[in-house]
PDB file of C-alpha atoms and ligand atoms in Angstrom:
ATOM      1  CA  UNK A 128     -14.937  24.907 -25.516  1.00  0.00           C
ATOM      2  CA  UNK A 129     -12.429  25.324 -22.757  1.00  0.00           C
ATOM      3  CA  UNK A 130     -14.033  27.249 -19.938  1.00  0.00           C
ATOM      4  CA  UNK A 131     -17.509  27.464 -21.514  1.00  0.00           C
ATOM      5  CA  UNK A 132     -18.607  23.867 -21.005  1.00  0.00           C
ATOM      6  CA  UNK A 133     -20.871  22.779 -18.297  1.00  0.00           C
ATOM      7  CA  UNK A 134     -17.488  20.622 -17.115  1.00  0.00           C
ATOM      8  CA  UNK A 135     -13.796  22.390 -16.407  1.00  0.00           C
ATOM      9  CA  UNK A 136     -11.388  19.734 -16.152  1.00  0.00           C
ATOM     10  CA  UNK A 137      -8.470  20.933 -13.328  1.00  0.00           C
ATOM     11  CA  UNK A 138      -5.741  19.227 -14.303  1.00  0.00           C
ATOM     12  CA  UNK A 139      -3.607  17.261 -11.881  1.00  0.00           C
ATOM     13  CA  UNK A 140       0.324  16.026 -12.378  1.00  0.00           C
ATOM     14  CA  UNK A 141       0.454  14.226 -15.340  1.00  0.00           C
ATOM     15  CA  UNK A 142       2.282  10.844 -14.913  1.00  0.00           C
ATOM     16  CA  UNK A 143       5.232  11.858 -16.737  1.00  0.00           C
ATOM     17  CA  UNK A 144       5.512  15.166 -15.234  1.00  0.00           C
ATOM     18  CA  UNK A 145       8.531  15.153 -12.863  1.00  0.00           C
ATOM     19  CA  UNK A 146       8.010  17.723 -10.130  1.00  0.00           C
ATOM     20  CA  UNK A 147      10.499  20.588  -9.991  1.00  0.00           C
ATOM     21  CA  UNK A 148      13.432  19.410  -7.853  1.00  0.00           C
ATOM     22  CA  UNK A 149      12.039  16.116  -7.213  1.00  0.00           C
ATOM     23  CA  UNK A 150      14.380  13.124  -6.447  1.00  0.00           C
ATOM     24  CA  UNK A 151      11.827  10.195  -6.068  1.00  0.00           C
ATOM     25  CA  UNK A 152      10.092  12.551  -3.361  1.00  0.00           C
ATOM     26  CA  UNK A 153      10.440  16.053  -2.922  1.00  0.00           C
ATOM     27  CA  UNK A 154      12.834  16.500  -0.143  1.00  0.00           C
ATOM     28  CA  UNK A 155      10.874  19.835   1.024  1.00  0.00           C
ATOM     29  CA  UNK A 156       7.699  18.214   1.397  1.00  0.00           C
ATOM     30  CA  UNK A 157       9.182  14.852   3.070  1.00  0.00           C
ATOM     31  CA  UNK A 158      10.999  17.324   5.490  1.00  0.00           C
ATOM     32  CA  UNK A 159       7.863  19.160   6.311  1.00  0.00           C
ATOM     33  CA  UNK A 160       5.878  16.025   7.040  1.00  0.00           C
ATOM     34  CA  UNK A 161       8.715  14.744   9.205  1.00  0.00           C
ATOM     35  CA  UNK A 162       8.339  17.768  11.076  1.00  0.00           C
ATOM     36  CA  UNK A 163       4.339  17.578  11.551  1.00  0.00           C
ATOM     37  CA  UNK A 164       4.746  14.348  12.743  1.00  0.00           C
ATOM     38  CA  UNK A 165       7.895  15.571  15.080  1.00  0.00           C
ATOM     39  CA  UNK A 166       5.827  18.113  16.339  1.00  0.00           C
ATOM     40  CA  UNK A 167       3.102  15.622  17.797  1.00  0.00           C
ATOM     41  CA  UNK A 168       5.202  13.183  18.482  1.00  0.00           C
ATOM     42  CA  UNK A 169       8.789  14.147  19.571  1.00  0.00           C
ATOM     43  CA  UNK A 170       9.825  10.850  20.759  1.00  0.00           C
ATOM     44  CA  UNK A 171       8.373   8.366  18.359  1.00  0.00           C
ATOM     45  CA  UNK A 172      10.568   5.792  17.777  1.00  0.00           C
ATOM     46  CA  UNK A 173       8.371   3.923  15.245  1.00  0.00           C
ATOM     47  CA  UNK A 174      10.283   0.253  14.407  1.00  0.00           C
ATOM     48  CA  UNK A 175       7.428  -0.770  11.894  1.00  0.00           C
ATOM     49  CA  UNK A 176       4.446   0.536   9.307  1.00  0.00           C
ATOM     50  CA  UNK A 177       1.314  -0.911   8.702  1.00  0.00           C
ATOM     51  CA  UNK A 178      -0.329   0.423   5.383  1.00  0.00           C
ATOM     52  CA  UNK A 179      -4.182  -0.321   5.635  1.00  0.00           C
ATOM     53  CA  UNK A 180      -6.000  -1.206   2.110  1.00  0.00           C
ATOM     54  CA  UNK A 181      -9.336  -1.384   0.956  1.00  0.00           C
ATOM     55  CA  UNK A 182     -11.346  -3.183   3.381  1.00  0.00           C
ATOM     56  CA  UNK A 183      -8.891  -3.103   6.326  1.00  0.00           C
ATOM     57  CA  UNK A 184      -9.517  -0.019   8.402  1.00  0.00           C
ATOM     58  CA  UNK A 185     -11.586  -2.220  10.989  1.00  0.00           C
ATOM     59  CA  UNK A 186      -8.448  -4.422  11.196  1.00  0.00           C
ATOM     60  CA  UNK A 187      -6.952  -2.068  13.841  1.00  0.00           C
ATOM     61  CA  UNK A 188     -10.426  -1.114  15.825  1.00  0.00           C
ATOM     62  CA  UNK A 189      -8.499  -2.710  19.003  1.00  0.00           C
ATOM     63  CA  UNK A 190      -5.448  -0.917  18.650  1.00  0.00           C
ATOM     64  CA  UNK A 191      -5.212   2.492  20.533  1.00  0.00           C
ATOM     65  CA  UNK A 192      -2.987   5.661  20.521  1.00  0.00           C
ATOM     66  CA  UNK A 193      -2.636   8.925  19.383  1.00  0.00           C
ATOM     67  CA  UNK A 194      -3.501  10.269  15.851  1.00  0.00           C
ATOM     68  CA  UNK A 195      -2.428  12.986  12.998  1.00  0.00           C
ATOM     69  CA  UNK A 196      -5.423  13.476  10.414  1.00  0.00           C
ATOM     70  CA  UNK A 197      -3.495  13.347   7.001  1.00  0.00           C
ATOM     71  CA  UNK A 198      -4.700  16.989   6.351  1.00  0.00           C
ATOM     72  CA  UNK A 199      -2.225  18.341   8.895  1.00  0.00           C
ATOM     73  CA  UNK A 200       1.026  16.276   7.303  1.00  0.00           C
ATOM     74  CA  UNK A 201       1.915  18.339   4.103  1.00  0.00           C
ATOM     75  CA  UNK A 202       1.852  15.963   1.304  1.00  0.00           C
ATOM     76  CA  UNK A 203      -0.785  13.619   2.592  1.00  0.00           C
ATOM     77  CA  UNK A 204      -3.527  15.148   0.927  1.00  0.00           C
ATOM     78  CA  UNK A 205      -7.097  13.709   1.791  1.00  0.00           C
ATOM     79  CA  UNK A 206      -7.599  10.171   0.464  1.00  0.00           C
ATOM     80  CA  UNK A 207     -10.647   9.847  -1.940  1.00  0.00           C
ATOM     81  CA  UNK A 208     -11.576   6.469  -1.648  1.00  0.00           C
ATOM     82  CA  UNK A 209     -14.689   5.221   0.492  1.00  0.00           C
ATOM     83  CA  UNK A 210     -13.266   3.126   3.564  1.00  0.00           C
ATOM     84  CA  UNK A 211     -10.117   4.886   4.020  1.00  0.00           C
ATOM     85  CA  UNK A 212     -10.110   7.130   7.117  1.00  0.00           C
ATOM     86  CA  UNK A 213      -7.241   9.201   6.250  1.00  0.00           C
ATOM     87  CA  UNK A 214      -5.698   9.297   9.703  1.00  0.00           C
ATOM     88  CA  UNK A 215      -2.291   8.246  11.389  1.00  0.00           C
ATOM     89  CA  UNK A 216      -2.359   6.060  14.420  1.00  0.00           C
ATOM     90  CA  UNK A 217       0.699   5.796  16.656  1.00  0.00           C
ATOM     91  CA  UNK A 218       0.292   2.582  18.801  1.00  0.00           C
ATOM     92  CA  UNK A 219       2.177  -0.065  20.049  1.00  0.00           C
ATOM     93  CA  UNK A 220       2.072  -3.924  20.003  1.00  0.00           C
ATOM     94  CA  UNK A 221       3.690  -6.327  22.123  1.00  0.00           C
ATOM     95  CA  UNK A 222       5.742  -3.318  23.219  1.00  0.00           C
ATOM     96  CA  UNK A 223       7.138  -2.125  19.553  1.00  0.00           C
ATOM     97  CA  UNK A 224       6.153   1.014  18.579  1.00  0.00           C
ATOM     98  CA  UNK A 225       4.139   1.198  15.194  1.00  0.00           C
ATOM     99  CA  UNK A 226       2.480   3.704  12.789  1.00  0.00           C
ATOM    100  CA  UNK A 227      -1.133   2.652  10.995  1.00  0.00           C
ATOM    101  CA  UNK A 228      -1.484   4.660   8.071  1.00  0.00           C
ATOM    102  CA  UNK A 229      -5.272   4.522   7.987  1.00  0.00           C
ATOM    103  CA  UNK A 230      -5.953   4.809   4.494  1.00  0.00           C
ATOM    104  CA  UNK A 231      -4.107   4.772   1.294  1.00  0.00           C
ATOM    105  CA  UNK A 232      -3.540   7.409  -1.520  1.00  0.00           C
ATOM    106  CA  UNK A 233      -3.421   5.212  -5.037  1.00  0.00           C
ATOM    107  CA  UNK A 234      -1.845   6.334  -8.131  1.00  0.00           C
ATOM    108  CA  UNK A 235      -4.972   6.234  -9.963  1.00  0.00           C
ATOM    109  CA  UNK A 236      -6.584   9.380  -7.861  1.00  0.00           C
ATOM    110  CA  UNK A 237      -4.293  11.487 -10.297  1.00  0.00           C
ATOM    111  CA  UNK A 238      -2.217  13.472  -7.515  1.00  0.00           C
ATOM    112  CA  UNK A 239       1.240  12.180  -8.811  1.00  0.00           C
ATOM    113  CA  UNK A 240       3.413   9.977  -6.454  1.00  0.00           C
ATOM    114  CA  UNK A 241       3.468  12.047  -3.476  1.00  0.00           C
ATOM    115  CA  UNK A 242       0.618  10.992  -1.636  1.00  0.00           C
ATOM    116  CA  UNK A 243       1.458   7.479  -2.856  1.00  0.00           C
ATOM    117  CA  UNK A 244       5.037   6.732  -1.528  1.00  0.00           C
ATOM    118  CA  UNK A 245       5.511   9.410   1.210  1.00  0.00           C
ATOM    119  CA  UNK A 246       4.334   7.300   4.060  1.00  0.00           C
ATOM    120  CA  UNK A 247       7.056   4.863   3.443  1.00  0.00           C
ATOM    121  CA  UNK A 248       9.544   7.933   2.992  1.00  0.00           C
ATOM    122  CA  UNK A 249       7.958   9.027   6.423  1.00  0.00           C
ATOM    123  CA  UNK A 250       8.610   5.819   8.299  1.00  0.00           C
ATOM    124  CA  UNK A 251      12.207   5.524   6.841  1.00  0.00           C
ATOM    125  CA  UNK A 252      13.057   9.094   8.016  1.00  0.00           C
ATOM    126  CA  UNK A 253      11.542   8.244  11.293  1.00  0.00           C
ATOM    127  CA  UNK A 254      13.548   5.215  11.292  1.00  0.00           C
ATOM    128  CA  UNK A 255      11.686   2.332  10.793  1.00  0.00           C
ATOM    129  CA  UNK A 256      12.799  -0.737   9.120  1.00  0.00           C
ATOM    130  CA  UNK A 257       9.923  -2.492   8.119  1.00  0.00           C
ATOM    131  CA  UNK A 258       6.565  -2.043   6.813  1.00  0.00           C
ATOM    132  CA  UNK A 259       3.521  -4.339   6.359  1.00  0.00           C
ATOM    133  CA  UNK A 260       1.308  -3.451   3.338  1.00  0.00           C
ATOM    134  CA  UNK A 261      -2.096  -4.604   3.100  1.00  0.00           C
ATOM    135  CA  UNK A 262      -4.708  -4.845   0.363  1.00  0.00           C
ATOM    136  CA  UNK A 263      -7.838  -6.034  -1.231  1.00  0.00           C
ATOM    137  CA  UNK A 264      -7.156  -8.384  -4.361  1.00  0.00           C
ATOM    138  CA  UNK A 265      -9.344 -10.127  -7.197  1.00  0.00           C
ATOM    139  CA  UNK A 266      -8.292 -13.608  -6.687  1.00  0.00           C
ATOM    140  CA  UNK A 267      -6.789 -15.605 -10.101  1.00  0.00           C
ATOM    141  CA  UNK A 268      -5.143 -18.507  -9.204  1.00  0.00           C
ATOM    142  CA  UNK A 269      -7.934 -21.422  -8.214  1.00  0.00           C
ATOM    143  CA  UNK A 270      -6.957 -21.704  -4.625  1.00  0.00           C
ATOM    144  CA  UNK A 271      -7.638 -18.526  -3.765  1.00  0.00           C
ATOM    145  CA  UNK A 272     -11.058 -17.915  -3.013  1.00  0.00           C
ATOM    146  CA  UNK A 273     -13.089 -14.652  -1.726  1.00  0.00           C
ATOM    147  CA  UNK A 274     -11.899 -14.614   1.787  1.00  0.00           C
ATOM    148  CA  UNK A 275      -8.459 -15.861   1.878  1.00  0.00           C
ATOM    149  CA  UNK A 276      -5.400 -14.158   2.617  1.00  0.00           C
ATOM    150  CA  UNK A 277      -2.297 -14.183   0.478  1.00  0.00           C
ATOM    151  CA  UNK A 278       0.938 -13.191   1.837  1.00  0.00           C
ATOM    152  CA  UNK A 279       2.627 -11.638  -1.247  1.00  0.00           C
ATOM    153  CA  UNK A 280       5.426 -13.631  -2.333  1.00  0.00           C
ATOM    154  CA  UNK A 281       6.379 -11.181  -5.376  1.00  0.00           C
ATOM    155  CA  UNK A 282       4.688  -8.785  -7.405  1.00  0.00           C
ATOM    156  CA  UNK A 283       4.423  -7.389 -10.926  1.00  0.00           C
ATOM    157  CA  UNK A 284       4.243  -3.796 -11.996  1.00  0.00           C
ATOM    158  CA  UNK A 285       1.777  -3.239 -14.641  1.00  0.00           C
ATOM    159  CA  UNK A 286       0.914   0.257 -13.163  1.00  0.00           C
ATOM    160  CA  UNK A 287       2.913   1.758 -16.503  1.00  0.00           C
ATOM    161  CA  UNK A 288       4.827   3.902 -14.536  1.00  0.00           C
ATOM    162  CA  UNK A 289       7.599   3.443 -11.259  1.00  0.00           C
ATOM    163  CA  UNK A 290       7.801   5.750  -8.547  1.00  0.00           C
ATOM    164  CA  UNK A 291      11.506   6.174  -8.854  1.00  0.00           C
ATOM    165  CA  UNK A 292      11.485   7.670 -12.531  1.00  0.00           C
ATOM    166  CA  UNK A 293      12.634  10.823 -12.461  1.00  0.00           C
ATOM    167  CA  UNK A 294      15.954  12.811 -10.985  1.00  0.00           C
ATOM    168  CA  UNK A 295      17.882  10.405  -8.862  1.00  0.00           C
ATOM    169  CA  UNK A 296      18.809  11.281  -5.005  1.00  0.00           C
ATOM    170  CA  UNK A 297      21.627   8.948  -4.109  1.00  0.00           C
ATOM    171  CA  UNK A 298      20.488   9.711  -0.050  1.00  0.00           C
ATOM    172  CA  UNK A 299      17.279   7.909  -1.241  1.00  0.00           C
ATOM    173  CA  UNK A 300      18.961   4.443  -2.642  1.00  0.00           C
ATOM    174  CA  UNK A 301      20.805   3.191  -5.719  1.00  0.00           C
ATOM    175  CA  UNK A 302      19.688   4.138  -8.717  1.00  0.00           C
ATOM    176  CA  UNK A 303      19.007   0.529 -10.025  1.00  0.00           C
ATOM    177  CA  UNK A 304      17.345  -1.247  -6.966  1.00  0.00           C
ATOM    178  CA  UNK A 305      17.773  -4.924  -7.177  1.00  0.00           C
ATOM    179  CA  UNK A 306      14.120  -6.407  -6.795  1.00  0.00           C
ATOM    180  CA  UNK A 307      15.614  -9.957  -6.237  1.00  0.00           C
ATOM    181  CA  UNK A 308      13.451 -10.454  -3.010  1.00  0.00           C
ATOM    182  CA  UNK A 309      11.207  -7.511  -2.538  1.00  0.00           C
ATOM    183  CA  UNK A 310       8.788  -9.515  -0.026  1.00  0.00           C
ATOM    184  CA  UNK A 311      11.367 -10.709   2.673  1.00  0.00           C
ATOM    185  CA  UNK A 312      11.414 -14.343   3.033  1.00  0.00           C
ATOM    186  CA  UNK A 313      11.570 -14.477   6.828  1.00  0.00           C
ATOM    187  CA  UNK A 314       8.176 -12.018   6.841  1.00  0.00           C
ATOM    188  CA  UNK A 315       6.472 -14.227   4.247  1.00  0.00           C
ATOM    189  CA  UNK A 316       6.734 -17.110   6.691  1.00  0.00           C
ATOM    190  CA  UNK A 317       5.630 -15.171   9.586  1.00  0.00           C
ATOM    191  CA  UNK A 318       2.548 -14.316   7.852  1.00  0.00           C
ATOM    192  CA  UNK A 319       1.961 -17.794   6.831  1.00  0.00           C
ATOM    193  CA  UNK A 320       2.550 -18.973  10.664  1.00  0.00           C
ATOM    194  CA  UNK A 321       0.145 -15.743  11.728  1.00  0.00           C
ATOM    195  CA  UNK A 322      -2.744 -17.049   9.592  1.00  0.00           C
ATOM    196  CA  UNK A 323      -2.181 -16.476   6.028  1.00  0.00           C
ATOM    197  CA  UNK A 324      -3.633 -18.803   3.923  1.00  0.00           C
ATOM    198  CA  UNK A 325      -0.973 -18.982   1.072  1.00  0.00           C
ATOM    199  CA  UNK A 326       1.465 -16.897  -0.964  1.00  0.00           C
ATOM    200  CA  UNK A 327       1.107 -15.969  -4.204  1.00  0.00           C
ATOM    201  CA  UNK A 328       2.130 -13.137  -6.770  1.00  0.00           C
ATOM    202  CA  UNK A 329       0.223  -9.736  -6.897  1.00  0.00           C
ATOM    203  CA  UNK A 330       0.030  -8.193  -9.872  1.00  0.00           C
ATOM    204  CA  UNK A 331      -0.638  -3.873  -9.893  1.00  0.00           C
ATOM    205  CA  UNK A 332      -2.541  -2.001 -12.529  1.00  0.00           C
ATOM    206  CA  UNK A 333      -3.072   1.688 -12.723  1.00  0.00           C
ATOM    207  CA  UNK A 334      -6.991   1.097 -12.156  1.00  0.00           C
ATOM    208  CA  UNK A 335      -9.609   2.807 -11.417  1.00  0.00           C
ATOM    209  CA  UNK A 336     -11.619   0.293 -13.516  1.00  0.00           C
ATOM    210  CA  UNK A 337     -11.495  -3.517 -12.821  1.00  0.00           C
ATOM    211  CA  UNK A 338      -9.502  -5.393 -15.212  1.00  0.00           C
ATOM    212  CA  UNK A 339     -11.752  -7.150 -18.078  1.00  0.00           C
ATOM    213  CA  UNK A 340     -11.503 -10.744 -18.502  1.00  0.00           C
ATOM    214  CA  UNK A 341      -9.001 -10.915 -21.415  1.00  0.00           C
ATOM    215  CA  UNK A 342      -6.500  -9.078 -19.189  1.00  0.00           C
ATOM    216  CA  UNK A 343      -6.948 -11.316 -16.585  1.00  0.00           C
ATOM    217  CA  UNK A 344      -6.600 -14.516 -18.890  1.00  0.00           C
ATOM    218  CA  UNK A 345      -3.473 -12.680 -19.852  1.00  0.00           C
ATOM    219  CA  UNK A 346      -2.280 -12.083 -16.432  1.00  0.00           C
ATOM    220  CA  UNK A 347      -2.765 -15.432 -15.176  1.00  0.00           C
ATOM    221  CA  UNK A 348      -0.350 -16.622 -17.904  1.00  0.00           C
ATOM    222  CA  UNK A 349       2.060 -14.205 -16.852  1.00  0.00           C
ATOM    223  CA  UNK A 350       2.214 -15.703 -13.060  1.00  0.00           C
ATOM    224  CA  UNK A 351       0.177 -14.011 -11.433  1.00  0.00           C
ATOM    225  CA  UNK A 352      -1.976 -14.884  -8.482  1.00  0.00           C
ATOM    226  CA  UNK A 353      -4.265 -11.940  -7.522  1.00  0.00           C
ATOM    227  CA  UNK A 354      -4.782  -8.476  -8.811  1.00  0.00           C
ATOM    228  CA  UNK A 355      -5.023  -5.215  -7.254  1.00  0.00           C
ATOM    229  CA  UNK A 356      -4.564  -1.685  -7.487  1.00  0.00           C
ATOM    230  CA  UNK A 357      -2.166  -0.778  -4.935  1.00  0.00           C
ATOM    231  CA  UNK A 358       0.565  -1.663  -2.821  1.00  0.00           C
ATOM    232  CA  UNK A 359       3.363  -2.123  -5.612  1.00  0.00           C
ATOM    233  CA  UNK A 360       4.556   1.570  -5.704  1.00  0.00           C
ATOM    234  CA  UNK A 361       5.099   1.341  -1.912  1.00  0.00           C
ATOM    235  CA  UNK A 362       6.796  -1.827  -1.954  1.00  0.00           C
ATOM    236  CA  UNK A 363       9.098  -0.602  -4.408  1.00  0.00           C
ATOM    237  CA  UNK A 364      10.170   2.313  -2.624  1.00  0.00           C
ATOM    238  CA  UNK A 365      10.718   0.499   0.555  1.00  0.00           C
ATOM    239  CA  UNK A 366      12.667  -2.538  -1.134  1.00  0.00           C
ATOM    240  CA  UNK A 367      14.835   0.798  -2.422  1.00  0.00           C
ATOM    241  CA  UNK A 368      15.186   2.358   0.924  1.00  0.00           C
ATOM    242  CA  UNK A 369      16.457  -1.131   2.255  1.00  0.00           C
ATOM    243  CA  UNK A 370      13.407  -1.661   4.373  1.00  0.00           C
ATOM    244  CA  UNK A 371      12.251  -5.280   4.874  1.00  0.00           C
ATOM    245  CA  UNK A 372       8.504  -5.559   3.314  1.00  0.00           C
ATOM    246  CA  UNK A 373       5.848  -7.916   3.775  1.00  0.00           C
ATOM    247  CA  UNK A 374       2.843  -7.421   1.669  1.00  0.00           C
ATOM    248  CA  UNK A 375      -0.708  -9.052   2.764  1.00  0.00           C
ATOM    249  CA  UNK A 376      -3.889  -9.256   0.358  1.00  0.00           C
ATOM    250  CA  UNK A 377      -7.647 -10.181   1.567  1.00  0.00           C
ATOM    251  CA  UNK A 378      -8.896 -12.223  -1.432  1.00  0.00           C
ATOM    252  CA  UNK A 379     -12.206 -10.040  -1.857  1.00  0.00           C
ATOM    253  CA  UNK A 380     -13.640 -11.506  -5.278  1.00  0.00           C
ATOM    254  CA  UNK A 381     -13.063 -14.009  -8.033  1.00  0.00           C
ATOM    255  CA  UNK A 382     -10.750 -11.563 -10.718  1.00  0.00           C
ATOM    256  CA  UNK A 383     -13.298 -10.265 -13.867  1.00  0.00           C
ATOM    257  CA  UNK A 384     -14.393 -13.158 -16.148  1.00  0.00           C
ATOM    258  CA  UNK A 385     -13.651 -15.745 -13.379  1.00  0.00           C
ATOM    259  CA  UNK A 386     -16.521 -13.899 -10.909  1.00  0.00           C
ATOM    260  CA  UNK A 387     -20.023 -14.730 -12.505  1.00  0.00           C
ATOM    261  CA  UNK A 388     -21.420 -10.931 -11.545  1.00  0.00           C
ATOM    262  CA  UNK A 389     -19.976  -7.737 -11.854  1.00  0.00           C
ATOM    263  CA  UNK A 390     -17.309  -6.489  -9.799  1.00  0.00           C
ATOM    264  CA  UNK A 391     -18.327  -3.745  -7.605  1.00  0.00           C
ATOM    265  CA  UNK A 392     -16.135  -1.799  -4.824  1.00  0.00           C
ATOM    266  CA  UNK A 393     -19.120  -1.960  -2.480  1.00  0.00           C
ATOM    267  CA  UNK A 394     -18.908  -5.980  -2.858  1.00  0.00           C
ATOM    268  CA  UNK A 395     -15.040  -5.744  -2.270  1.00  0.00           C
ATOM    269  CA  UNK A 396     -15.768  -4.067   0.970  1.00  0.00           C
ATOM    270  CA  UNK A 397     -18.757  -6.496   2.103  1.00  0.00           C
ATOM    271  CA  UNK A 398     -16.014  -9.656   1.394  1.00  0.00           C
ATOM    272  CA  UNK A 399     -13.565  -7.775   3.487  1.00  0.00           C
ATOM    273  CA  UNK A 400     -15.781  -7.145   6.305  1.00  0.00           C
ATOM    274  CA  UNK A 401     -16.761 -10.688   6.409  1.00  0.00           C
ATOM    275  CA  UNK A 402     -13.023 -11.540   6.327  1.00  0.00           C
ATOM    276  CA  UNK A 403     -12.115  -9.254   9.195  1.00  0.00           C
ATOM    277  CA  UNK A 404     -11.954 -11.674  12.420  1.00  0.00           C
ATOM    278  CA  UNK A 405      -9.298 -13.588  10.069  1.00  0.00           C
ATOM    279  CA  UNK A 406      -7.948 -10.128   9.144  1.00  0.00           C
ATOM    280  CA  UNK A 407      -7.253  -8.883  12.263  1.00  0.00           C
ATOM    281  CA  UNK A 408      -6.012 -11.918  14.013  1.00  0.00           C
ATOM    282  CA  UNK A 409      -3.170 -12.639  11.043  1.00  0.00           C
ATOM    283  CA  UNK A 410      -2.062  -9.136  11.006  1.00  0.00           C
ATOM    284  CA  UNK A 411      -1.944  -8.714  15.330  1.00  0.00           C
ATOM    285  CA  UNK A 412      -0.341 -12.045  15.612  1.00  0.00           C
ATOM    286  CA  UNK A 413       2.144 -10.863  12.629  1.00  0.00           C
ATOM    287  CA  UNK A 414       2.948  -7.869  14.458  1.00  0.00           C
ATOM    288  CA  UNK A 415       3.233  -9.622  17.825  1.00  0.00           C
ATOM    289  CA  UNK A 416       6.024 -11.920  16.425  1.00  0.00           C
ATOM    290  CA  UNK A 417       7.851  -9.204  14.629  1.00  0.00           C
ATOM    291  CA  UNK A 418       7.675  -7.612  18.136  1.00  0.00           C
ATOM    292  CA  UNK A 419       9.017 -10.306  19.911  1.00  0.00           C
ATOM    293  CA  UNK A 420      11.443 -11.910  16.994  1.00  0.00           C
ATOM    294  CA  UNK A 421      14.543 -10.920  15.956  1.00  0.00           C
ATOM    295  CA  UNK A 422      13.262  -9.460  12.855  1.00  0.00           C
TER     296      UNK A 422
HETATM  297  N1  LIG B  82      -9.230  -5.987  -9.300  1.00  0.00           N
HETATM  298  C1  LIG B  82      -8.349  -4.860  -8.851  1.00  0.00           C
HETATM  299  N2  LIG B  82      -8.514  -4.737  -7.358  1.00  0.00           N
HETATM  300  C2  LIG B  82      -9.172  -5.223  -6.772  1.00  0.00           C
HETATM  301  C3  LIG B  82      -9.934  -6.033  -7.516  1.00  0.00           C
HETATM  302  C4  LIG B  82      -9.736  -6.546  -8.499  1.00  0.00           C
HETATM  303  O1  LIG B  82     -10.643  -7.816  -9.063  1.00  0.00           O
HETATM  304  N3  LIG B  82     -10.694  -6.646  -6.190  1.00  0.00           N
HETATM  305  C5  LIG B  82     -10.080  -5.535  -5.351  1.00  0.00           C
HETATM  306  N4  LIG B  82      -9.154  -5.113  -5.554  1.00  0.00           N
END
C-alpha cells in the first residue's frame, strides 16, 4: 500500500519523540531565533509578550510598530489555522516595550513542541518577565456565556503531554517546577480591573476535535470552567522559567452538549469579532496598567 495509494502521509514529529539534543527546546533553534530577532531589532528590550489566540488578531489593530514574518524566524514555521496571521510585532504601550505574537502554533498542528513554546523561550531570552496568553474557549460554567471574557485563574492539562518532558536543561528552570500559582494573582486582578468579567479554570485538550458532550460533563465535574486547545503549554513553560503569566479567554461558544448547535471554528471567530471592542479595550487597559504599575 505504502507509496501506491492516493494519499501519502508524511510523518511529522510524533508526540513521544524527543528531538536529539533537546532539552525542552533545542538550544540551537532558540539561539537562531534570538539572532533573527536581534538582527532586525538590535536594541529591543521587551518587558512583556502578548500571544494572540484564535479570534484575537484584530485586538492589536491600533498597535503600530515593526514586524517580522514568522517565516523569517527559525523554528516558528507557518501558522496553519485560519485567523492566525503569523507575524511578530514589536510595539510599545504606555512606554512599555511589547512583543506581540500575531498567530499561535498549536500542538495539534503536528509539528512537535518547538513552534508552540518557542515564543516563550524567545521572550525570556530577550529579557521579558511577563506574558499575556489569549485564547478562544468554550464556556462550561453557567455564567460564562458567549462573548464574556474570563481571566484564567488556573488550568487543567488534558493535552496528554507536557512540553517540559524530555532531557532536562537546568539553565531553563528546575526539573520539577511548582505550579501552585501559574497565573499570577496580581495580574489576575489587573485583568479583572481592565474589563474581564470573571475568573475561571481553563482546561486544555489536544484538539483538533471539539469535545463530546460526555467529555464536557466530565470536565465540569473536574472543576473546569472553560475549554480550549492552547495556552497551557505556553503557561507551563513560562511558569517554569519564572515569568509572570496572565491568561485571558474570550468565551466564544457554549461547550459541546450545552450548545444547542454543532460547533464550528467559523462561529468561534464570529463571536470573537462581535466581542472585539471589549477584547481590545481589556488588553489595552491591562497592558497600560502593567506599564504604569510596579509589576
Ligand atoms: N472547545 C475547544 N476549543 C475551543 C472551543 C471549544 O468549545 N471554543 C473555542 N475554542
